[in-house]
Amino acid sequence: MITEIFRLAEGQEDEKIQRAAEIIRAGGLVAFPTETVYGLGADALREEAAAKIYAAKGRPSDNPLIAHIADRSALYELAASVPDWAERLADAFWPGPLTLVYPKKAIVPDGTTGGLKTVAVRMPSHETARKLIRAAGVPIAAPSANTSGRPSPTTARHVLEDMDGKVDCILDGGDVGIGLESTIIDATGPIPVILRPGYISVEMVREIVGEAETDRAVEHPLGQGETPKAPGMKYRHYAPRARLVIVTGGEEAVMERINGLTTEYEAAGTPCGVICTEETKAGYRCGNKKVIGSRKRQESIAHNLYAVLRQFDKEDTKVIFSESFDGGQLGQAIMNRLKKAAGYHIIRA
Ligand code: TXA
Ligand code: MG
């Protein structure tokens, strides 16, 4: 298959989106930008279309897909029941980086939900995504448009790196905004349970609903035989090729510890990388330093995380040491991805 790239140049967006929508209607695969990461879309109501997504990503078929909608009315065609508190969350955060999991209606094929009796639904805010869904006239099932296990794509170039020859077209809408996948909330129980943290933090959810919990799988590696509620959380995700180690502690102590480690490794001939910030970059003596963003603008760290991990994959780095980025609205989401990428390898400075 030849992958076509549709650049969304001004004035031609609508025509390109129409062509992409035809591909979706014909059962094909379209990668498209959203405000979180690029998605790999297909008709959510056709089992064979969803099967193509799993094949292109090399994704285990028990890992369900999110159905993307453009209008609230579409929710009630997919979800069998919607608690009042979930309506309030949708009122507050849709369109936007929030996914809600509901009991599913029969119209949603098992192939889209990985055999689960629930369906995850999100209404993205990105204009291109919204126009594509409307033009296709069906909900669009879309995981992140990366090969399974690689960092999610935040540019069309990242999508092409993983999906060239595997998808019909890529709608190139430039860089995404947020850079981390949506917050996923289980809406099948009495209170919201965060299955995956994202831009919408647990505090923001509590402000709307009063109470909310975070699923254990968000913060901890799972023990043998434990199953997370979001099947995707059990896989080692976002993994760079190099071994990634997170160093926690006070700023000075972290720098000193990383300097000690990189000096030791490089002396032994092992090329090292360092993930640091604008504020700390001058403090590192050796290793391949990459600035992930500024601590004064936490959203820059979220935005650049996957691009930095992908960049390391292209270089001959064997071990990467990263500062940690807890706290603030995005701390839980950033650290969730970073810890998974590190296989929970964390040392205290
Ligand atoms: O921001 C996002 O959510 C992006 C963009 C493209 O919208 N999509 C995305 O999809 O991150 P994906 O497939 O990479 O991650 C979806 C996660 C997986 O961990 C999956 O297990 C979980 O959502 N999920 C999907 N359906 C579910 C369900 N019915 N119950 C529990 N978890 C579900
Ligand atoms: Mg993904």
Short mmCIF file of C-alpha atoms and ligand atoms in Angstrom, two decimals:
data_model
loop_
_atom_site.label_atom_id
_atom_site.label_comp_id
_atom_site.label_asym_id
_atom_site.label_seq_id
_atom_site.Cartn_x
_atom_site.Cartn_y
_atom_site.Cartn_z
CA MET A 1 0.00 0.00 0.00
CA ILE A 2 1.21 3.50 -0.77
CA THR A 3 0.60 5.95 2.05
CA GLU A 4 -0.60 9.32 0.80
CA ILE A 5 0.17 12.43 2.79
CA PHE A 6 -2.45 15.15 2.72
CA ARG A 7 -0.89 18.40 3.93
CA LEU A 8 -3.58 20.65 5.26
CA ALA A 9 -2.55 23.79 3.46
CA GLU A 10 -4.83 26.76 3.93
CA GLY A 11 -7.83 26.77 1.63
CA GLN A 12 -7.55 23.04 0.76
CA GLU A 13 -8.40 21.53 4.12
CA ASP A 14 -11.97 20.68 3.36
CA GLU A 15 -11.24 18.89 0.10
CA LYS A 16 -8.47 16.79 1.70
CA ILE A 17 -10.65 15.97 4.68
CA GLN A 18 -13.46 14.89 2.35
CA ARG A 19 -11.08 12.50 0.56
CA ALA A 20 -9.89 11.11 3.89
CA ALA A 21 -13.51 10.65 5.01
CA GLU A 22 -14.21 8.63 1.86
CA ILE A 23 -11.32 6.33 2.78
CA ILE A 24 -12.86 5.80 6.24
CA ARG A 25 -16.28 5.09 4.70
CA ALA A 26 -14.68 2.58 2.33
CA GLY A 27 -13.19 0.72 5.33
CA GLY A 28 -9.64 2.13 5.05
CA LEU A 29 -7.18 3.65 7.52
CA VAL A 30 -6.56 7.39 8.01
CA ALA A 31 -4.07 8.89 10.46
CA PHE A 32 -5.21 12.30 11.69
CA PRO A 33 -4.21 14.94 14.22
CA THR A 34 -6.05 15.45 17.49
CA GLU A 35 -5.25 17.87 20.31
CA THR A 36 -3.54 15.05 22.26
CA VAL A 37 -1.60 12.84 19.80
CA TYR A 38 -2.12 11.63 16.22
CA GLY A 39 -4.76 8.92 15.91
CA LEU A 40 -5.02 5.98 13.50
CA GLY A 41 -8.64 6.00 12.43
CA ALA A 42 -11.12 3.56 10.93
CA ASP A 43 -14.89 3.11 10.98
CA ALA A 44 -15.66 2.14 14.59
CA LEU A 45 -18.80 0.26 13.60
CA ARG A 46 -17.10 -2.13 11.15
CA GLU A 47 -15.25 -5.01 12.69
CA GLU A 48 -13.03 -5.58 9.66
CA ALA A 49 -11.96 -1.93 9.64
CA ALA A 50 -10.91 -2.15 13.28
CA ALA A 51 -9.01 -5.36 12.46
CA LYS A 52 -6.88 -3.36 10.02
CA ILE A 53 -5.89 -0.98 12.83
CA TYR A 54 -4.61 -3.86 14.95
CA ALA A 55 -2.64 -5.22 12.00
CA ALA A 56 -1.05 -1.85 11.14
CA LYS A 57 0.01 -1.20 14.74
CA GLY A 58 0.96 -4.77 15.61
CA ARG A 59 -1.37 -4.30 18.56
CA PRO A 60 -2.67 -7.16 20.72
CA SER A 61 -6.33 -7.68 19.79
CA ASP A 62 -7.50 -7.61 23.43
CA ASN A 63 -6.54 -3.93 23.70
CA PRO A 64 -9.72 -1.95 22.93
CA LEU A 65 -10.00 1.18 20.78
CA ILE A 66 -11.50 4.59 21.61
CA ALA A 67 -14.51 5.65 19.48
CA HIS A 68 -14.22 9.32 18.50
CA ILE A 69 -17.38 11.35 17.97
CA ALA A 70 -18.05 14.94 16.89
CA ASP A 71 -21.55 15.44 18.32
CA ARG A 72 -23.01 14.60 21.69
CA SER A 73 -25.98 12.80 20.09
CA ALA A 74 -23.57 10.12 18.80
CA LEU A 75 -22.73 9.17 22.40
CA TYR A 76 -26.22 7.83 23.00
CA GLU A 77 -25.95 5.57 19.95
CA LEU A 78 -22.87 3.90 21.41
CA ALA A 79 -23.36 3.98 25.20
CA ALA A 80 -26.08 1.88 26.84
CA SER A 81 -26.19 4.03 29.98
CA VAL A 82 -24.60 7.31 31.03
CA PRO A 83 -24.55 8.30 34.70
CA ASP A 84 -25.45 11.86 35.56
CA TRP A 85 -21.91 12.64 36.79
CA ALA A 86 -20.46 11.49 33.47
CA GLU A 87 -22.82 13.88 31.67
CA ARG A 88 -21.44 16.68 33.85
CA LEU A 89 -17.86 15.71 32.98
CA ALA A 90 -18.73 15.69 29.28
CA ASP A 91 -20.42 19.10 29.69
CA ALA A 92 -17.26 20.44 31.29
CA PHE A 93 -14.53 18.86 29.14
CA TRP A 94 -15.96 17.90 25.74
CA PRO A 95 -14.83 18.57 23.14
CA GLY A 96 -11.40 17.93 24.62
CA PRO A 97 -8.81 15.47 25.96
CA LEU A 98 -11.19 13.29 27.98
CA THR A 99 -12.31 9.72 27.23
CA LEU A 100 -15.20 8.12 29.12
CA VAL A 101 -15.85 4.37 29.31
CA TYR A 102 -19.53 3.26 29.29
CA PRO A 103 -21.45 -0.02 28.98
CA LYS A 104 -21.72 -0.51 25.22
CA LYS A 105 -24.70 -0.93 22.94
CA ALA A 106 -24.84 -3.90 20.55
CA ILE A 107 -24.08 -1.66 17.55
CA VAL A 108 -20.45 -1.40 18.71
CA PRO A 109 -18.65 -4.51 17.45
CA ASP A 110 -16.55 -6.67 19.80
CA GLY A 111 -13.68 -6.13 17.37
CA THR A 112 -13.58 -2.45 18.36
CA THR A 113 -13.76 -3.07 22.12
CA GLY A 114 -11.37 -6.01 22.29
CA GLY A 115 -14.27 -8.21 23.37
CA LEU A 116 -15.20 -5.95 26.32
CA LYS A 117 -18.83 -5.12 27.06
CA THR A 118 -17.84 -1.47 27.48
CA VAL A 119 -16.91 1.21 24.97
CA ALA A 120 -14.52 4.16 25.37
CA VAL A 121 -15.78 7.39 23.78
CA ARG A 122 -14.02 10.71 23.23
CA MET A 123 -15.07 13.93 21.52
CA PRO A 124 -11.83 15.62 20.37
CA SER A 125 -11.55 19.39 20.05
CA HIS A 126 -9.09 19.48 17.13
CA GLU A 127 -10.86 21.05 14.14
CA THR A 128 -9.45 18.54 11.63
CA ALA A 129 -10.52 15.59 13.75
CA ARG A 130 -14.01 17.01 14.18
CA LYS A 131 -14.41 17.73 10.48
CA LEU A 132 -13.16 14.25 9.56
CA ILE A 133 -15.63 12.53 11.91
CA ARG A 134 -18.51 14.66 10.63
CA ALA A 135 -17.58 14.06 6.98
CA ALA A 136 -17.21 10.30 7.54
CA GLY A 137 -20.64 10.20 9.18
CA VAL A 138 -19.58 7.40 11.54
CA PRO A 139 -17.73 7.25 14.87
CA ILE A 140 -14.02 6.79 14.23
CA ALA A 141 -12.09 4.17 16.21
CA ALA A 142 -8.59 5.51 16.78
CA PRO A 143 -5.67 4.42 18.90
CA SER A 144 -2.51 6.50 18.88
CA ALA A 145 -0.93 6.19 15.40
CA ASN A 146 2.32 4.55 16.53
CA THR A 147 3.58 0.99 16.21
CA SER A 148 2.50 -0.81 19.38
CA GLY A 149 5.08 -0.20 22.13
CA ARG A 150 6.64 2.91 20.57
CA PRO A 151 6.09 6.48 21.81
CA SER A 152 2.85 8.05 20.55
CA PRO A 153 3.22 10.36 17.53
CA THR A 154 2.94 14.10 18.03
CA THR A 155 3.79 15.07 14.43
CA ALA A 156 2.86 13.65 11.02
CA ARG A 157 6.54 12.72 10.56
CA HIS A 158 6.37 10.46 13.62
CA VAL A 159 3.32 8.78 12.09
CA LEU A 160 5.15 8.25 8.82
CA GLU A 161 8.14 6.72 10.66
CA ASP A 162 5.87 3.97 12.00
CA MET A 163 3.04 3.71 9.47
CA ASP A 164 4.53 4.23 6.01
CA GLY A 165 2.97 1.66 3.68
CA LYS A 166 0.54 0.51 6.38
CA VAL A 167 -2.17 3.20 6.20
CA ASP A 168 -4.02 4.73 3.27
CA CYS A 169 -3.37 8.33 4.19
CA ILE A 170 -2.00 10.72 6.79
CA LEU A 171 -3.68 14.07 7.34
CA ASP A 172 -0.76 16.32 8.21
CA GLY A 173 -2.02 19.03 10.53
CA GLY A 174 1.37 19.92 12.01
CA ASP A 175 2.34 19.52 15.66
CA VAL A 176 -0.33 18.47 18.14
CA GLY A 177 -1.05 20.72 21.13
CA ILE A 178 -0.92 18.65 24.32
CA GLY A 179 1.37 15.77 23.36
CA LEU A 180 0.03 13.18 25.85
CA GLU A 181 -3.00 10.96 25.30
CA SER A 182 -6.40 11.78 26.78
CA THR A 183 -7.44 11.19 30.38
CA ILE A 184 -9.52 7.98 30.50
CA ILE A 185 -12.28 7.68 33.10
CA ASP A 186 -14.34 4.60 33.85
CA ALA A 187 -17.99 5.70 33.89
CA THR A 188 -19.48 2.27 34.62
CA GLY A 189 -19.38 2.54 38.41
CA PRO A 190 -20.73 4.91 41.07
CA ILE A 191 -17.83 7.39 40.95
CA PRO A 192 -15.22 8.35 38.33
CA VAL A 193 -12.14 6.14 38.28
CA ILE A 194 -9.15 7.47 36.35
CA LEU A 195 -7.76 4.64 34.25
CA ARG A 196 -5.15 6.77 32.48
CA PRO A 197 -4.10 10.28 33.59
CA GLY A 198 -3.90 13.07 31.04
CA TYR A 199 -4.33 16.80 30.64
CA ILE A 200 -7.60 16.66 32.64
CA SER A 201 -6.27 15.98 36.14
CA VAL A 202 -7.98 14.14 38.98
CA GLU A 203 -8.38 17.50 40.78
CA MET A 204 -10.22 18.94 37.76
CA VAL A 205 -12.54 15.91 37.79
CA ARG A 206 -13.17 16.31 41.53
CA GLU A 207 -14.08 19.94 41.01
CA ILE A 208 -16.93 18.86 38.73
CA VAL A 209 -18.06 15.62 40.37
CA GLY A 210 -16.90 15.92 43.98
CA GLU A 211 -15.14 12.57 44.21
CA ALA A 212 -12.83 10.55 41.96
CA GLU A 213 -10.34 7.72 42.35
CA THR A 214 -7.23 6.73 40.44
CA ASP A 215 -6.88 3.10 39.32
CA ARG A 216 -3.92 1.34 40.95
CA ALA A 217 -2.42 0.47 37.56
CA VAL A 218 -1.72 4.18 36.94
CA GLU A 219 0.98 4.49 39.59
CA HIS A 220 2.22 0.94 40.16
CA PRO A 221 3.62 -1.86 38.08
CA LEU A 222 1.09 -4.67 38.06
CA GLY A 223 1.75 -7.85 39.98
CA GLN A 224 1.45 -11.29 38.40
CA GLY A 225 -2.15 -12.09 37.54
CA GLU A 226 -3.38 -8.51 38.15
CA THR A 227 -5.43 -7.03 35.31
CA PRO A 228 -5.89 -3.30 34.84
CA LYS A 229 -9.30 -1.92 33.87
CA ALA A 230 -7.78 -0.29 30.78
CA PRO A 231 -6.19 -3.30 29.07
CA GLY A 232 -3.59 -1.05 27.41
CA MET A 233 -2.09 -0.15 30.78
CA LYS A 234 -0.61 -3.62 31.17
CA TYR A 235 1.70 -3.35 28.19
CA ARG A 236 5.16 -1.83 28.37
CA HIS A 237 4.34 1.31 26.48
CA TYR A 238 6.23 4.26 25.13
CA ALA A 239 9.44 2.34 25.36
CA PRO A 240 12.64 3.84 23.96
CA ARG A 241 15.26 1.43 22.61
CA ALA A 242 17.78 2.55 25.25
CA ARG A 243 17.33 1.66 28.91
CA LEU A 244 15.64 4.59 30.65
CA VAL A 245 16.25 5.36 34.32
CA ILE A 246 14.37 8.06 36.27
CA VAL A 247 16.24 9.88 39.03
CA THR A 248 14.11 11.54 41.73
CA GLY A 249 14.99 13.93 44.54
CA GLY A 250 16.00 17.57 44.99
CA GLU A 251 17.30 19.41 41.93
CA GLU A 252 20.94 19.64 43.04
CA ALA A 253 21.05 16.04 44.26
CA VAL A 254 19.54 14.75 41.00
CA MET A 255 22.11 16.63 38.91
CA GLU A 256 24.96 15.37 41.02
CA ARG A 257 23.75 11.77 40.86
CA ILE A 258 23.20 11.88 37.09
CA ASN A 259 26.62 13.49 36.60
CA GLY A 260 28.19 10.68 38.63
CA LEU A 261 26.37 7.99 36.64
CA THR A 262 27.07 9.43 33.18
CA THR A 263 30.75 9.92 34.04
CA GLU A 264 30.99 6.30 35.17
CA TYR A 265 29.12 4.85 32.18
CA GLU A 266 30.92 6.95 29.58
CA ALA A 267 34.29 6.02 31.08
CA ALA A 268 33.28 2.40 30.51
CA GLY A 269 32.41 3.22 26.87
CA THR A 270 28.61 3.24 27.23
CA PRO A 271 26.98 6.23 25.46
CA CYS A 272 24.54 7.96 27.82
CA GLY A 273 21.68 10.37 27.38
CA VAL A 274 20.27 12.89 29.82
CA ILE A 275 16.71 14.28 29.83
CA CYS A 276 16.94 17.70 31.47
CA THR A 277 15.22 21.09 31.45
CA GLU A 278 16.02 24.66 30.43
CA GLU A 279 16.66 25.36 34.08
CA THR A 280 19.15 22.51 34.65
CA LYS A 281 20.88 21.92 31.29
CA ALA A 282 23.99 23.93 32.19
CA GLY A 283 24.58 21.71 35.23
CA TYR A 284 25.30 18.48 33.32
CA ARG A 285 28.90 17.70 32.51
CA CYS A 286 28.62 14.81 30.06
CA GLY A 287 26.23 12.62 28.13
CA ASN A 288 23.95 13.44 25.21
CA LYS A 289 21.77 16.13 26.83
CA LYS A 290 18.25 16.78 25.58
CA VAL A 291 16.14 19.61 26.91
CA ILE A 292 12.56 18.39 27.31
CA GLY A 293 11.14 21.82 28.14
CA SER A 294 10.95 24.34 30.95
CA ARG A 295 9.75 23.68 34.47
CA LYS A 296 8.14 27.11 34.33
CA ARG A 297 5.90 25.81 31.53
CA GLN A 298 5.01 22.25 32.46
CA GLU A 299 2.96 21.90 29.28
CA SER A 300 6.21 22.17 27.28
CA ILE A 301 7.49 19.04 29.04
CA ALA A 302 4.30 17.12 28.20
CA HIS A 303 4.42 18.36 24.63
CA ASN A 304 8.04 17.27 24.00
CA LEU A 305 8.25 14.01 25.95
CA TYR A 306 7.48 11.60 23.10
CA ALA A 307 9.54 13.54 20.55
CA VAL A 308 12.56 13.38 22.86
CA LEU A 309 12.14 9.61 23.35
CA ARG A 310 11.85 9.13 19.59
CA GLN A 311 14.94 11.26 19.00
CA PHE A 312 16.98 9.08 21.36
CA ASP A 313 15.86 6.04 19.36
CA LYS A 314 17.67 7.44 16.35
CA GLU A 315 20.93 7.87 18.23
CA ASP A 316 23.43 5.48 19.62
CA THR A 317 22.45 5.95 23.25
CA LYS A 318 22.44 2.88 25.51
CA VAL A 319 21.24 4.35 28.81
CA ILE A 320 19.13 7.48 29.38
CA PHE A 321 18.88 9.20 32.74
CA SER A 322 15.88 11.46 33.23
CA GLU A 323 14.96 14.01 35.83
CA SER A 324 11.45 13.53 37.22
CA PHE A 325 8.53 15.90 36.73
CA ASP A 326 6.00 15.33 39.51
CA GLY A 327 3.46 17.86 40.73
CA GLY A 328 1.24 20.40 39.01
CA GLN A 329 -1.69 19.72 36.69
CA LEU A 330 0.34 17.52 34.32
CA GLY A 331 2.74 15.81 36.73
CA GLN A 332 0.70 12.63 37.13
CA ALA A 333 0.26 12.22 33.36
CA ILE A 334 3.90 12.94 32.50
CA MET A 335 5.24 10.63 35.22
CA ASN A 336 2.81 7.85 34.27
CA ARG A 337 4.26 7.80 30.72
CA LEU A 338 7.83 8.26 31.86
CA LYS A 339 7.60 5.46 34.46
CA LYS A 340 6.14 3.07 31.92
CA ALA A 341 8.84 3.99 29.43
CA ALA A 342 11.39 3.28 32.15
CA GLY A 343 9.77 -0.02 33.10
CA TYR A 344 9.48 1.54 36.61
CA HIS A 345 13.25 1.79 36.94
CA ILE A 346 13.54 4.70 39.41
CA ILE A 347 16.43 5.65 41.69
CA ARG A 348 16.46 8.21 44.50
CA ALA A 349 19.28 10.70 44.41
O1 TXA B 1 -5.71 10.93 23.27
C1 TXA B 1 -6.09 9.78 22.99
O2 TXA B 1 -6.84 9.14 23.72
C2 TXA B 1 -5.57 9.19 21.67
C3 TXA B 1 -6.16 10.01 20.53
C4 TXA B 1 -5.85 9.44 19.19
O3 TXA B 1 -7.52 10.18 20.72
N1 TXA B 1 -5.91 7.80 21.57
C5 TXA B 1 -5.32 6.84 22.33
O4 TXA B 1 -5.71 5.55 22.04
O5 TXA B 1 -4.47 7.10 23.15
P1 TXA B 1 -4.89 4.26 22.49
O6 TXA B 1 -5.57 3.13 21.84
O7 TXA B 1 -3.47 4.45 22.19
O8 TXA B 1 -5.14 4.15 24.02
C6 TXA B 1 -6.45 3.79 24.43
C7 TXA B 1 -6.42 3.24 25.83
C8 TXA B 1 -5.82 1.86 25.95
O9 TXA B 1 -5.03 1.80 27.13
C9 TXA B 1 -7.06 0.97 26.07
O10 TXA B 1 -6.79 -0.20 26.80
C10 TXA B 1 -8.04 1.89 26.79
O11 TXA B 1 -7.80 3.13 26.23
N2 TXA B 1 -9.44 1.54 26.51
C11 TXA B 1 -10.08 1.58 25.33
N3 TXA B 1 -11.34 1.11 25.44
C12 TXA B 1 -11.50 0.77 26.73
C13 TXA B 1 -12.57 0.19 27.49
N4 TXA B 1 -13.73 -0.14 26.93
N5 TXA B 1 -12.36 -0.04 28.80
C14 TXA B 1 -11.18 0.27 29.39
N6 TXA B 1 -10.14 0.81 28.72
C15 TXA B 1 -10.28 1.04 27.41
MG MG B 2 -1.47 4.29 22.41
#
